[in-house]
Coordinates of C-alpha atoms in Angstrom, one line a residue:
M1 CA 112.9 108.5 36.0
N2 CA 112.8 110.9 33.1
W3 CA 116.5 111.1 32.0
Q4 CA 116.4 114.8 31.2
R5 CA 115.1 115.7 34.7
G6 CA 117.6 113.3 36.2
M7 CA 120.5 114.9 34.4
T8 CA 119.4 118.4 35.5
T9 CA 119.0 117.3 39.1
M10 CA 122.4 115.6 39.1
A11 CA 124.0 118.8 37.7
Q12 CA 122.5 120.8 40.5
N13 CA 123.7 118.3 43.1
H14 CA 127.3 118.5 41.9
N15 CA 127.2 122.2 42.1
L16 CA 126.5 122.1 45.9
T17 CA 129.9 121.1 47.2
A18 CA 131.1 121.1 50.8
K19 CA 132.4 124.7 50.3
D20 CA 129.0 125.7 48.8
Q21 CA 127.2 124.3 51.8
F22 CA 129.5 126.1 54.2
D23 CA 128.9 129.4 52.3
V24 CA 125.2 128.9 52.5
L25 CA 125.4 128.2 56.2
K26 CA 127.4 131.4 56.7
R27 CA 124.9 133.4 54.8
L28 CA 122.1 132.0 56.9
I29 CA 123.9 132.9 60.1
K30 CA 124.3 136.5 58.8
Y31 CA 120.5 136.7 59.0
T32 CA 120.7 136.3 62.8
F33 CA 123.0 139.4 63.2
P34 CA 120.1 141.9 63.8
F35 CA 119.0 139.8 66.8
K36 CA 122.3 139.9 68.8
G37 CA 120.4 140.6 72.0
I38 CA 118.2 137.5 71.6
I39 CA 121.2 135.4 70.8
A40 CA 123.1 136.6 73.9
L41 CA 120.1 135.8 76.1
A42 CA 119.7 132.4 74.5
F43 CA 123.4 131.6 75.1
L44 CA 123.0 132.6 78.7
M45 CA 120.0 130.3 79.2
L46 CA 121.9 127.6 77.4
T47 CA 124.9 128.0 79.6
I48 CA 122.8 127.8 82.8
S49 CA 120.8 124.8 81.7
T50 CA 124.0 123.0 80.7
V51 CA 125.6 123.7 84.1
A52 CA 122.4 122.4 85.8
S53 CA 122.5 119.3 83.7
V54 CA 126.2 118.4 84.5
A55 CA 125.7 119.3 88.1
T56 CA 123.1 116.5 88.6
P57 CA 125.4 113.5 88.3
Y58 CA 127.9 115.1 90.6
L59 CA 125.3 115.7 93.3
V60 CA 124.3 112.1 93.0
K61 CA 128.0 111.0 93.2
V62 CA 128.3 113.1 96.5
F63 CA 125.3 111.4 97.9
I64 CA 126.5 107.9 97.1
D65 CA 130.1 108.3 98.2
D66 CA 129.6 110.6 101.2
Y67 CA 126.3 109.3 102.7
L68 CA 124.9 106.2 101.1
T69 CA 128.1 104.0 101.2
P70 CA 129.1 104.8 104.8
R71 CA 125.4 104.8 105.7
V72 CA 125.6 108.2 107.4
F73 CA 122.6 110.5 106.9
P74 CA 122.9 113.7 108.9
E75 CA 119.5 115.5 108.7
S76 CA 120.9 119.0 108.0
D77 CA 123.2 117.7 105.2
M78 CA 120.5 115.7 103.6
T79 CA 118.1 118.6 103.7
L80 CA 120.6 120.9 102.1
L81 CA 121.5 118.3 99.4
I82 CA 117.9 117.7 98.5
V83 CA 117.1 121.5 98.4
I84 CA 120.2 122.0 96.1
F85 CA 119.1 119.1 93.9
F86 CA 115.6 120.4 93.4
V87 CA 116.7 124.0 92.9
V88 CA 119.2 122.8 90.2
Q89 CA 116.4 120.8 88.5
I90 CA 114.0 123.8 88.5
I91 CA 116.6 126.2 87.2
G92 CA 117.5 123.6 84.5
A93 CA 113.9 123.2 83.4
L94 CA 113.2 127.0 83.3
T95 CA 116.4 127.9 81.4
T96 CA 115.8 125.0 79.0
Y97 CA 112.3 126.3 78.2
W98 CA 113.6 129.8 77.6
N99 CA 116.5 128.5 75.6
V100 CA 114.2 126.6 73.3
Y101 CA 111.7 129.5 73.1
L102 CA 114.4 132.1 72.2
F103 CA 115.9 129.9 69.5
Q104 CA 112.5 129.2 67.9
Y105 CA 111.8 133.0 68.0
L106 CA 115.1 133.6 66.3
A107 CA 114.3 130.9 63.7
F108 CA 110.9 132.4 62.8
K109 CA 112.4 136.0 62.6
V110 CA 115.1 134.8 60.2
I111 CA 112.7 133.0 58.0
Q112 CA 110.3 135.9 58.0
Q113 CA 113.1 138.2 56.7
L114 CA 114.3 135.5 54.2
R115 CA 110.8 135.2 52.8
I116 CA 110.5 139.0 52.6
D117 CA 113.8 139.2 50.7
A118 CA 112.7 136.4 48.3
F119 CA 109.3 137.9 47.6
D120 CA 110.8 141.3 47.1
K121 CA 113.2 139.8 44.6
I122 CA 110.3 138.2 42.7
G123 CA 108.9 141.7 42.1
Q124 CA 112.2 142.8 40.7
L125 CA 112.7 139.9 38.3
G126 CA 112.0 140.4 34.6
M127 CA 109.6 138.5 32.4
R128 CA 112.5 136.4 31.1
Y129 CA 112.7 134.7 34.5
F130 CA 109.0 133.9 34.6
D131 CA 109.2 132.6 31.0
K132 CA 111.6 129.9 32.1
E133 CA 110.6 129.1 35.7
P134 CA 107.4 127.3 36.5
G135 CA 105.1 129.1 38.9
G136 CA 104.9 126.0 41.1
S137 CA 108.7 125.9 41.5
I138 CA 108.7 129.5 42.6
V139 CA 106.0 128.8 45.2
S140 CA 107.9 125.8 46.4
R141 CA 111.0 127.9 47.1
L142 CA 109.0 130.4 49.2
T143 CA 107.0 127.8 51.1
N144 CA 108.6 124.3 51.3
D145 CA 112.2 125.4 51.1
T146 CA 111.9 128.1 53.7
E147 CA 110.0 125.8 56.0
A148 CA 112.9 123.4 55.8
I149 CA 115.2 126.2 56.9
V150 CA 113.0 126.8 60.0
E151 CA 113.5 123.1 60.9
M152 CA 117.2 123.6 60.7
F153 CA 117.3 126.5 63.1
I154 CA 114.9 124.8 65.5
G155 CA 116.2 121.2 65.2
V156 CA 119.9 121.7 64.3
F157 CA 121.2 125.1 65.3
S158 CA 119.9 125.0 68.9
S159 CA 120.6 121.3 69.4
F160 CA 124.1 121.7 68.0
L161 CA 124.9 124.5 70.4
M162 CA 123.3 122.5 73.3
A163 CA 125.4 119.5 72.2
L164 CA 128.5 121.5 72.0
F165 CA 128.0 123.0 75.5
M166 CA 127.1 119.6 76.9
V167 CA 130.0 117.7 75.3
I168 CA 132.6 120.2 76.6
S169 CA 131.1 120.4 80.1
S170 CA 130.8 116.6 80.3
Y171 CA 134.3 116.1 79.2
V172 CA 135.6 118.6 81.7
M173 CA 133.8 116.7 84.5
M174 CA 135.3 113.4 83.2
F175 CA 138.8 115.0 83.4
I176 CA 138.0 116.0 87.0
L177 CA 136.9 112.5 87.9
D178 CA 139.6 110.5 86.0
F179 CA 142.3 112.1 83.8
K180 CA 143.5 108.9 82.1
L181 CA 140.0 107.5 81.2
A182 CA 139.0 110.9 79.9
L183 CA 142.0 110.8 77.5
M184 CA 141.0 107.3 76.4
A185 CA 137.6 108.5 75.5
L186 CA 139.1 110.9 72.9
V187 CA 140.0 107.8 70.8
F188 CA 136.3 107.6 69.7
V189 CA 136.1 111.2 68.5
P190 CA 138.0 110.7 65.1
I191 CA 135.7 107.7 64.4
I192 CA 132.6 109.8 64.9
V193 CA 134.1 112.6 62.7
V194 CA 134.7 110.1 59.8
I195 CA 131.1 108.7 60.1
L196 CA 129.6 112.2 60.0
A197 CA 131.8 113.2 57.0
L198 CA 130.7 110.1 55.0
Y199 CA 127.1 110.9 55.8
R200 CA 127.4 114.5 54.7
K201 CA 129.0 113.4 51.4
Y202 CA 126.3 111.0 50.3
S203 CA 123.2 112.5 51.9
A204 CA 123.8 115.9 50.2
I205 CA 123.2 114.2 46.8
Y206 CA 120.0 112.4 47.8
F207 CA 118.5 115.4 49.6
S208 CA 119.2 117.7 46.7
Q209 CA 117.5 115.3 44.3
A210 CA 114.5 114.9 46.6
R211 CA 114.1 118.6 47.0
Q212 CA 114.3 119.2 43.2
L213 CA 111.7 116.5 42.7
L214 CA 109.4 118.1 45.3
S215 CA 109.7 121.3 43.4
D216 CA 108.7 119.4 40.2
L217 CA 105.7 118.0 42.0
N218 CA 104.5 121.5 43.0
A219 CA 105.0 122.7 39.4
K220 CA 103.0 119.8 38.0
L221 CA 100.3 120.2 40.6
A222 CA 100.0 124.0 40.0
E223 CA 99.9 123.4 36.2
S224 CA 97.2 120.7 36.6
I225 CA 95.0 122.9 38.8
E226 CA 95.4 125.9 36.5
G227 CA 94.6 123.9 33.4
M228 CA 92.0 121.5 34.8
R229 CA 89.3 122.7 32.4
I230 CA 91.5 121.9 29.4
I231 CA 92.6 118.6 31.0
Q232 CA 89.0 117.5 31.4
V233 CA 87.8 118.7 28.0
F234 CA 90.6 116.8 26.2
N235 CA 90.3 113.7 28.5
Q236 CA 93.9 114.1 29.6
E237 CA 93.4 113.0 33.3
K238 CA 95.2 109.6 32.8
R239 CA 98.2 111.2 31.1
L240 CA 98.5 113.9 33.8
Q241 CA 98.1 111.2 36.5
K242 CA 100.8 109.1 34.9
E243 CA 103.3 112.1 34.8
F244 CA 102.5 113.0 38.3
N245 CA 103.0 109.4 39.5
E246 CA 106.3 109.2 37.8
I247 CA 107.6 112.3 39.6
N248 CA 106.0 111.2 42.8
D249 CA 107.7 107.7 42.5
D250 CA 111.1 109.3 41.9
H251 CA 110.6 111.6 44.9
Y252 CA 109.7 108.5 47.0
E253 CA 112.8 106.6 45.8
F254 CA 115.2 109.4 46.8
N255 CA 113.5 109.9 50.1
M256 CA 113.9 106.2 50.8
K257 CA 117.6 106.5 49.9
T258 CA 118.0 109.2 52.6
V259 CA 116.2 107.0 55.1
K260 CA 118.6 104.1 54.3
I261 CA 121.7 106.2 54.7
D262 CA 120.2 107.7 57.9
G263 CA 119.6 104.3 59.3
L264 CA 123.1 103.1 58.5
L265 CA 125.3 106.1 59.4
L266 CA 123.5 108.0 62.1
R267 CA 122.1 106.7 65.4
P268 CA 123.0 103.0 65.0
A269 CA 126.7 103.8 64.3
I270 CA 127.0 106.4 67.0
S271 CA 125.1 104.1 69.5
M272 CA 127.5 101.3 68.8
I273 CA 130.5 103.6 69.6
S274 CA 128.9 104.7 72.8
V275 CA 128.3 101.0 73.8
F276 CA 132.0 100.3 73.3
A277 CA 132.9 103.3 75.3
V278 CA 130.7 102.2 78.3
I279 CA 132.2 98.7 78.1
M280 CA 135.6 100.3 78.2
I281 CA 134.7 102.4 81.2
L282 CA 133.2 99.5 83.2
S283 CA 136.2 97.3 82.3
Y284 CA 138.6 100.0 83.5
F285 CA 136.7 100.5 86.8
G286 CA 136.4 96.8 87.2
I287 CA 140.1 96.4 87.2
L288 CA 140.6 99.4 89.6
S289 CA 138.1 97.9 92.0
F290 CA 140.4 95.0 92.8
S291 CA 142.9 97.5 94.3
G292 CA 140.1 99.4 96.1
G293 CA 140.9 102.7 94.4
I294 CA 137.5 103.5 93.0
T295 CA 134.1 104.4 94.5
A296 CA 130.6 103.6 93.4
G297 CA 129.7 107.3 93.1
V298 CA 132.6 107.9 90.7
V299 CA 131.6 105.0 88.5
F300 CA 128.0 106.2 88.4
A301 CA 129.0 109.8 87.7
F302 CA 131.5 108.8 85.0
V303 CA 129.0 106.6 83.2
Q304 CA 126.5 109.5 83.3
Y305 CA 128.9 111.9 81.9
M306 CA 129.9 109.5 79.2
E307 CA 126.2 109.2 78.2
R308 CA 126.0 113.0 78.2
F309 CA 129.1 113.0 76.0
F310 CA 127.6 110.7 73.4
E311 CA 123.9 111.5 73.5
P312 CA 124.3 115.1 72.3
I313 CA 126.4 113.8 69.4
N314 CA 123.7 111.3 68.7
Q315 CA 121.0 114.0 68.7
V316 CA 123.1 116.2 66.4
S317 CA 123.7 113.3 64.0
Q318 CA 120.0 112.6 64.0
N319 CA 119.4 116.2 62.9
L320 CA 122.0 116.1 60.2
N321 CA 119.4 115.0 57.7
V322 CA 117.4 118.1 58.6
L323 CA 120.6 120.2 58.1
Q324 CA 121.2 118.7 54.7
Q325 CA 117.7 119.4 53.6
A326 CA 117.9 122.9 55.0
L327 CA 121.2 123.7 53.2
V328 CA 119.9 122.4 49.9
S329 CA 116.6 124.4 50.4
A330 CA 118.5 127.5 51.4
S331 CA 120.7 127.3 48.3
R332 CA 117.6 127.2 46.2
V333 CA 116.1 130.2 47.9
F334 CA 119.4 132.1 47.6
K335 CA 119.6 131.3 43.9
L336 CA 116.2 133.0 43.6
I337 CA 117.4 136.0 45.6
D338 CA 120.7 136.2 43.6
N339 CA 119.1 135.8 40.2
D340 CA 120.3 138.5 37.9
M341 CA 117.4 138.2 35.4
L342 CA 116.1 141.5 36.6
E343 CA 113.5 143.7 34.9
P344 CA 115.1 146.3 32.6
A345 CA 116.8 149.1 34.6
Q346 CA 116.0 152.7 34.1
Q347 CA 118.6 155.4 33.8
E348 CA 116.2 157.9 35.2
R349 CA 115.9 161.6 34.5
Q350 CA 114.0 162.8 37.5
D351 CA 113.0 166.1 35.9
F352 CA 111.2 164.4 33.0
H353 CA 107.4 164.2 32.9
I354 CA 105.2 162.7 30.2
T355 CA 102.9 165.5 28.9
D356 CA 101.7 164.7 25.4
G357 CA 102.2 161.0 25.1
K358 CA 103.9 161.0 21.7
I359 CA 105.3 157.5 20.9
E360 CA 108.2 156.8 18.5
F361 CA 109.8 153.5 17.5
K362 CA 113.1 154.0 15.7
D363 CA 114.7 151.0 14.0
V364 CA 114.0 148.6 16.9
T365 CA 115.3 145.1 16.6
F366 CA 114.7 142.5 19.3
S367 CA 115.3 138.8 20.1
Y368 CA 114.1 136.8 23.1
D369 CA 116.9 134.2 22.9
G370 CA 119.7 136.4 21.4
Q371 CA 119.6 134.3 18.1
T372 CA 116.3 134.8 16.3
D373 CA 115.0 138.3 15.8
V374 CA 111.3 138.6 16.4
L375 CA 111.3 142.3 15.6
K376 CA 113.3 143.7 12.7
N377 CA 113.9 147.4 12.3
I378 CA 110.5 148.5 13.6
S379 CA 109.8 152.2 13.0
F380 CA 106.6 154.2 13.5
T381 CA 105.2 157.2 15.2
A382 CA 102.0 157.6 17.2
N383 CA 101.2 161.3 17.7
P384 CA 99.4 162.6 20.8
G385 CA 95.8 161.5 20.8
E386 CA 96.2 159.1 17.8
T387 CA 95.3 155.4 17.8
V388 CA 97.8 153.1 16.1
A389 CA 96.6 149.5 15.6
L390 CA 98.9 146.5 15.2
V391 CA 97.6 143.6 13.2
G392 CA 99.1 140.5 11.8
H393 CA 99.1 136.7 12.0
T394 CA 100.1 134.9 15.2
G395 CA 103.8 135.3 15.8
S396 CA 104.2 138.3 13.7
G397 CA 105.6 140.4 16.6
K398 CA 102.6 142.5 17.8
S399 CA 102.9 141.5 21.5
S400 CA 106.6 141.9 21.4
I401 CA 106.2 145.5 20.5
I402 CA 103.9 146.0 23.5
N403 CA 106.3 144.0 25.7
L404 CA 109.2 146.3 24.8
F405 CA 107.1 149.4 25.3
M406 CA 106.0 148.3 28.7
R407 CA 109.7 147.6 29.6
F408 CA 109.0 143.9 30.3
Y409 CA 112.1 143.1 28.2
E410 CA 115.3 145.0 27.4
F411 CA 116.2 145.8 23.8
E412 CA 119.7 146.7 22.5
Q413 CA 119.1 147.9 19.0
G414 CA 117.1 151.0 18.1
E415 CA 115.2 153.5 20.2
I416 CA 111.7 153.9 21.8
L417 CA 110.8 157.5 22.7
I418 CA 108.0 159.1 24.6
D419 CA 107.7 162.8 24.1
Q420 CA 111.2 162.7 22.4
Q421 CA 112.7 161.1 25.6
S422 CA 114.2 157.6 25.5
I423 CA 111.9 155.2 27.3
K424 CA 115.0 153.9 29.2
Q425 CA 115.5 157.3 30.9
I426 CA 112.0 157.9 32.0
P427 CA 111.5 157.3 35.8
K428 CA 109.7 154.0 36.4
K429 CA 107.0 155.6 38.4
E430 CA 106.3 158.3 35.8
L431 CA 106.3 155.6 33.0
K432 CA 104.0 153.2 34.7
S433 CA 101.5 155.8 36.0
N434 CA 101.0 157.2 32.6
I435 CA 100.5 153.9 30.7
G436 CA 97.2 152.0 31.0
L437 CA 97.4 148.4 30.0
V438 CA 94.4 146.1 29.2
L439 CA 95.2 142.5 28.4
Q440 CA 93.2 139.9 26.5
D441 CA 92.9 137.9 29.7
A442 CA 92.0 140.3 32.5
F443 CA 93.6 139.4 35.9
I444 CA 91.3 140.0 38.8
F445 CA 92.6 139.9 42.3
Y446 CA 91.1 138.5 45.4
G447 CA 89.3 141.2 47.3
T448 CA 86.4 143.5 46.4
I449 CA 85.2 145.3 43.3
T450 CA 86.5 148.6 44.8
S451 CA 90.0 147.2 45.6
N452 CA 90.3 145.7 42.0
I453 CA 89.4 149.0 40.4
K454 CA 91.4 151.1 42.8
L455 CA 94.3 148.7 43.1
Y456 CA 95.0 150.2 46.5
H457 CA 95.9 153.6 45.0
P458 CA 96.5 155.7 48.2
T459 CA 94.7 158.9 47.1
M460 CA 91.9 157.5 44.8
T461 CA 88.5 158.3 46.2
F462 CA 85.4 156.0 46.0
E463 CA 83.7 158.6 43.8
K464 CA 86.6 158.1 41.3
V465 CA 86.1 154.4 41.4
Q466 CA 82.3 154.8 40.6
E467 CA 83.1 157.3 37.9
A468 CA 85.5 154.9 36.2
A469 CA 83.0 152.0 36.4
E470 CA 80.2 154.1 34.9
F471 CA 82.5 155.4 32.2
V472 CA 83.0 151.8 30.8
N473 CA 79.4 150.7 31.7
A474 CA 80.7 148.3 34.3
D475 CA 78.3 149.8 36.9
Q476 CA 75.4 148.0 35.2
F477 CA 76.4 144.6 36.4
I478 CA 78.2 145.9 39.6
N479 CA 75.0 147.4 41.0
K480 CA 73.2 144.0 40.6
L481 CA 75.8 142.3 42.8
P482 CA 75.2 141.7 46.6
G483 CA 77.2 144.4 48.3
K484 CA 77.7 146.2 44.9
Y485 CA 81.2 147.8 45.0
E486 CA 82.1 145.9 48.2
H487 CA 81.1 142.6 46.7
K488 CA 83.7 139.9 47.5
V489 CA 85.7 138.8 44.5
I490 CA 87.1 135.2 44.7
E491 CA 90.5 134.2 43.2
K492 CA 90.9 135.4 39.6
G493 CA 87.3 136.6 39.6
S494 CA 86.3 133.2 38.3
A495 CA 82.6 133.8 39.4
F496 CA 82.4 136.6 36.8
S497 CA 82.0 136.1 33.0
S498 CA 85.0 137.0 30.8
G499 CA 83.2 140.1 29.7
E500 CA 82.6 141.3 33.2
R501 CA 86.2 140.7 34.1
Q502 CA 87.3 142.7 31.1
L503 CA 84.9 145.6 32.0
L504 CA 86.6 145.7 35.5
A505 CA 90.0 145.8 33.8
F506 CA 88.8 148.7 31.7
A507 CA 87.5 150.5 34.8
R508 CA 90.8 149.9 36.5
T509 CA 92.7 151.4 33.6
I510 CA 90.4 154.5 33.3
A511 CA 90.6 155.1 37.1
S512 CA 94.4 155.8 36.9
D513 CA 93.8 158.3 34.1
P514 CA 96.8 157.4 31.9
K515 CA 98.0 159.5 29.0
I516 CA 98.8 156.4 26.9
L517 CA 96.6 153.3 26.4
I518 CA 97.8 149.9 25.5
L519 CA 95.0 147.5 24.4
D520 CA 96.2 144.0 23.8
E521 CA 93.2 142.2 22.3
A522 CA 91.1 144.0 24.8
T523 CA 87.7 143.0 23.3
A524 CA 88.7 139.4 22.2
N525 CA 86.9 137.7 25.1
I526 CA 83.8 139.9 25.1
D527 CA 80.5 138.8 23.5
S528 CA 79.0 140.8 20.7
E529 CA 76.4 142.6 23.0
T530 CA 79.0 143.6 25.6
E531 CA 81.4 144.6 22.8
A532 CA 78.8 146.9 21.4
Q533 CA 78.4 148.5 24.9
I534 CA 82.0 149.2 25.4
Q535 CA 83.0 150.3 21.9
A536 CA 81.5 153.7 22.7
S537 CA 83.5 153.7 25.9
L538 CA 86.6 152.8 24.1
E539 CA 86.1 155.8 21.8
K540 CA 85.8 158.0 24.9
M541 CA 88.8 156.4 26.5
R542 CA 91.0 157.1 23.4
K543 CA 90.1 160.8 23.2
G544 CA 93.0 162.8 24.3
R545 CA 95.1 159.7 24.8
T546 CA 97.7 158.0 22.5
T547 CA 96.6 154.4 22.0
L548 CA 98.4 151.3 20.8
A549 CA 95.9 148.6 20.1
I550 CA 96.6 144.9 19.1
A551 CA 93.6 143.5 17.3
H552 CA 92.6 140.3 15.5
R553 CA 89.0 141.6 15.0
L554 CA 89.6 144.2 12.3
S555 CA 86.1 145.6 12.8
T556 CA 87.3 147.0 16.2
I557 CA 90.2 149.1 14.7
Q558 CA 88.8 150.4 11.4
D559 CA 88.7 154.0 12.8
A560 CA 92.3 153.9 13.9
D561 CA 94.5 156.8 12.7
Q562 CA 97.1 154.3 11.5
I563 CA 97.2 150.5 11.1
L564 CA 100.5 148.7 11.0
V565 CA 100.5 145.2 9.4
L566 CA 103.2 143.0 10.7
N567 CA 104.6 139.8 9.2
K568 CA 107.5 137.8 10.6
G569 CA 108.7 140.7 12.8
E570 CA 108.6 143.4 10.1
I571 CA 106.1 146.2 9.2
V572 CA 105.0 145.2 5.7
E573 CA 102.0 147.6 5.3
K574 CA 100.9 150.8 7.0
G575 CA 98.0 153.2 6.5
T576 CA 94.3 153.8 7.4
H577 CA 91.7 151.1 6.9
D578 CA 90.6 152.5 3.6
E579 CA 94.2 152.9 2.3
L580 CA 95.1 149.3 3.2
I581 CA 92.0 147.9 1.6
K582 CA 93.0 149.7 -1.6
Q583 CA 96.5 148.2 -1.5
D584 CA 95.0 144.7 -1.9
G585 CA 97.7 143.2 0.3
I586 CA 97.8 141.2 3.5
Y587 CA 95.4 143.4 5.4
H588 CA 92.9 143.2 2.5
K589 CA 93.1 139.4 2.6
M590 CA 92.6 139.3 6.4
Y591 CA 89.6 141.6 6.0
L592 CA 88.0 139.5 3.4
L593 CA 88.7 136.3 5.4
Q594 CA 87.0 137.7 8.5
N595 CA 84.0 138.9 6.5
G596 CA 83.5 135.6 4.8

């Protein structure tokens, strides 16, 4: 196993102590509080089914001692006994069904709410979280981990309550039948408690490791599917297969360790104890039989109650592995819900509205890791309607400026203003609705052309969608599609060319009619012919809007009102295209390089 992954996994295991597991369990139970009526009804059904179960051996005991042994079978008594027996069985079957149904209903409701909370939290997390956490791991928490919790509620919670009711009721009946032997049966309880405690201690480690490795498997699988083109182009299939097999083998090993500890400490150990208990009972009754102080019916009933005493414990112990998996999984889900790497908070001024779209950066310094500054004292102004272009080599800080302006990351030094108001104090809805962002790689959602342009805006009309598509010349390829604007778009719009996806992103941006445009290499993936078509649209888009544009192709921003040249996080040159060419600096060299 990769030692780094192993050390990480072990660290996570040690964090999940017995107290942590108990806290996780309490938190899960709190999710059941809104369903108190369902719980009360389930408990009622459980009580009735338990009473029906413990009544059965007693009815048989009455038949053996009062009728079978003396060989007396009054018709009226027999009829009444048979009717009572069948009524008890029917009631037991019906209440058991409703008990199981209600607990499963409760389980699905709890998991439904848990998934809603987790998914809501994902929408609140900042980009820092997604920079560190693999997408496959996040998916695993909302699918595999929550599914394990369902199994806990269905397989453990309900069975534990049923076992508790059955053990108590069986023990009460044993006391009624024979007080001394019932006390002797208590000797086995501490032994069972010790076995279950040992199991909890060691199984928690293995289950946590197995669950983490399952998350790693999902992450590796998601990464491989996402990057399959690159994998095949660079002939990396064998390397990926080797890495996947390593994680898969580790996952298998830890699962086998859980199987071994299950096989040793669960049913075999509890079954051995129950065998000794039955031997003790039969020996005791065998001794009493010499004095004639015991009946066959009592022996039968006591053995039945002893089995009902140990079998629920056996069933609970069998489900302890499910409980351990569920607690580990729940702790991972709660870590996601409790994660404090939130998107930057807004200290909102509700009365503020963006009117002109003037942008000001004042001495902004920023670091992703808190150690190395990727932006250093960035200051510039983009007046309403102006286009400010950001150019520079890879890693110079262009995208970081956009990330801060879009509030993807929080910054501590300097100020960013829109219409002379701090960007931190502008209401989130006001900010997002007035900024249109077009990225280099346009993300297209599953749905239709209309839904992708509209993005489910509640008041946007279909005419507005058409108008936006025509504005950026996207209608030329849309009208050729089957179904046109209702054409089905598959995941990520992979059936479209990169240029067509970008045109849809342009249409989506224009449809929202923002006052500020952010173009992050918006024409980088568009062929020359398509680029020529949309350059005119870009000019129309920029009219009356303040625009920040990142560009590697200098030909696309030569008409910008101001060009900022960045190098190692600093603005080293600024001016118009002609002014920068005359300066004979970095921009001039980049221009010459691109023009051969």
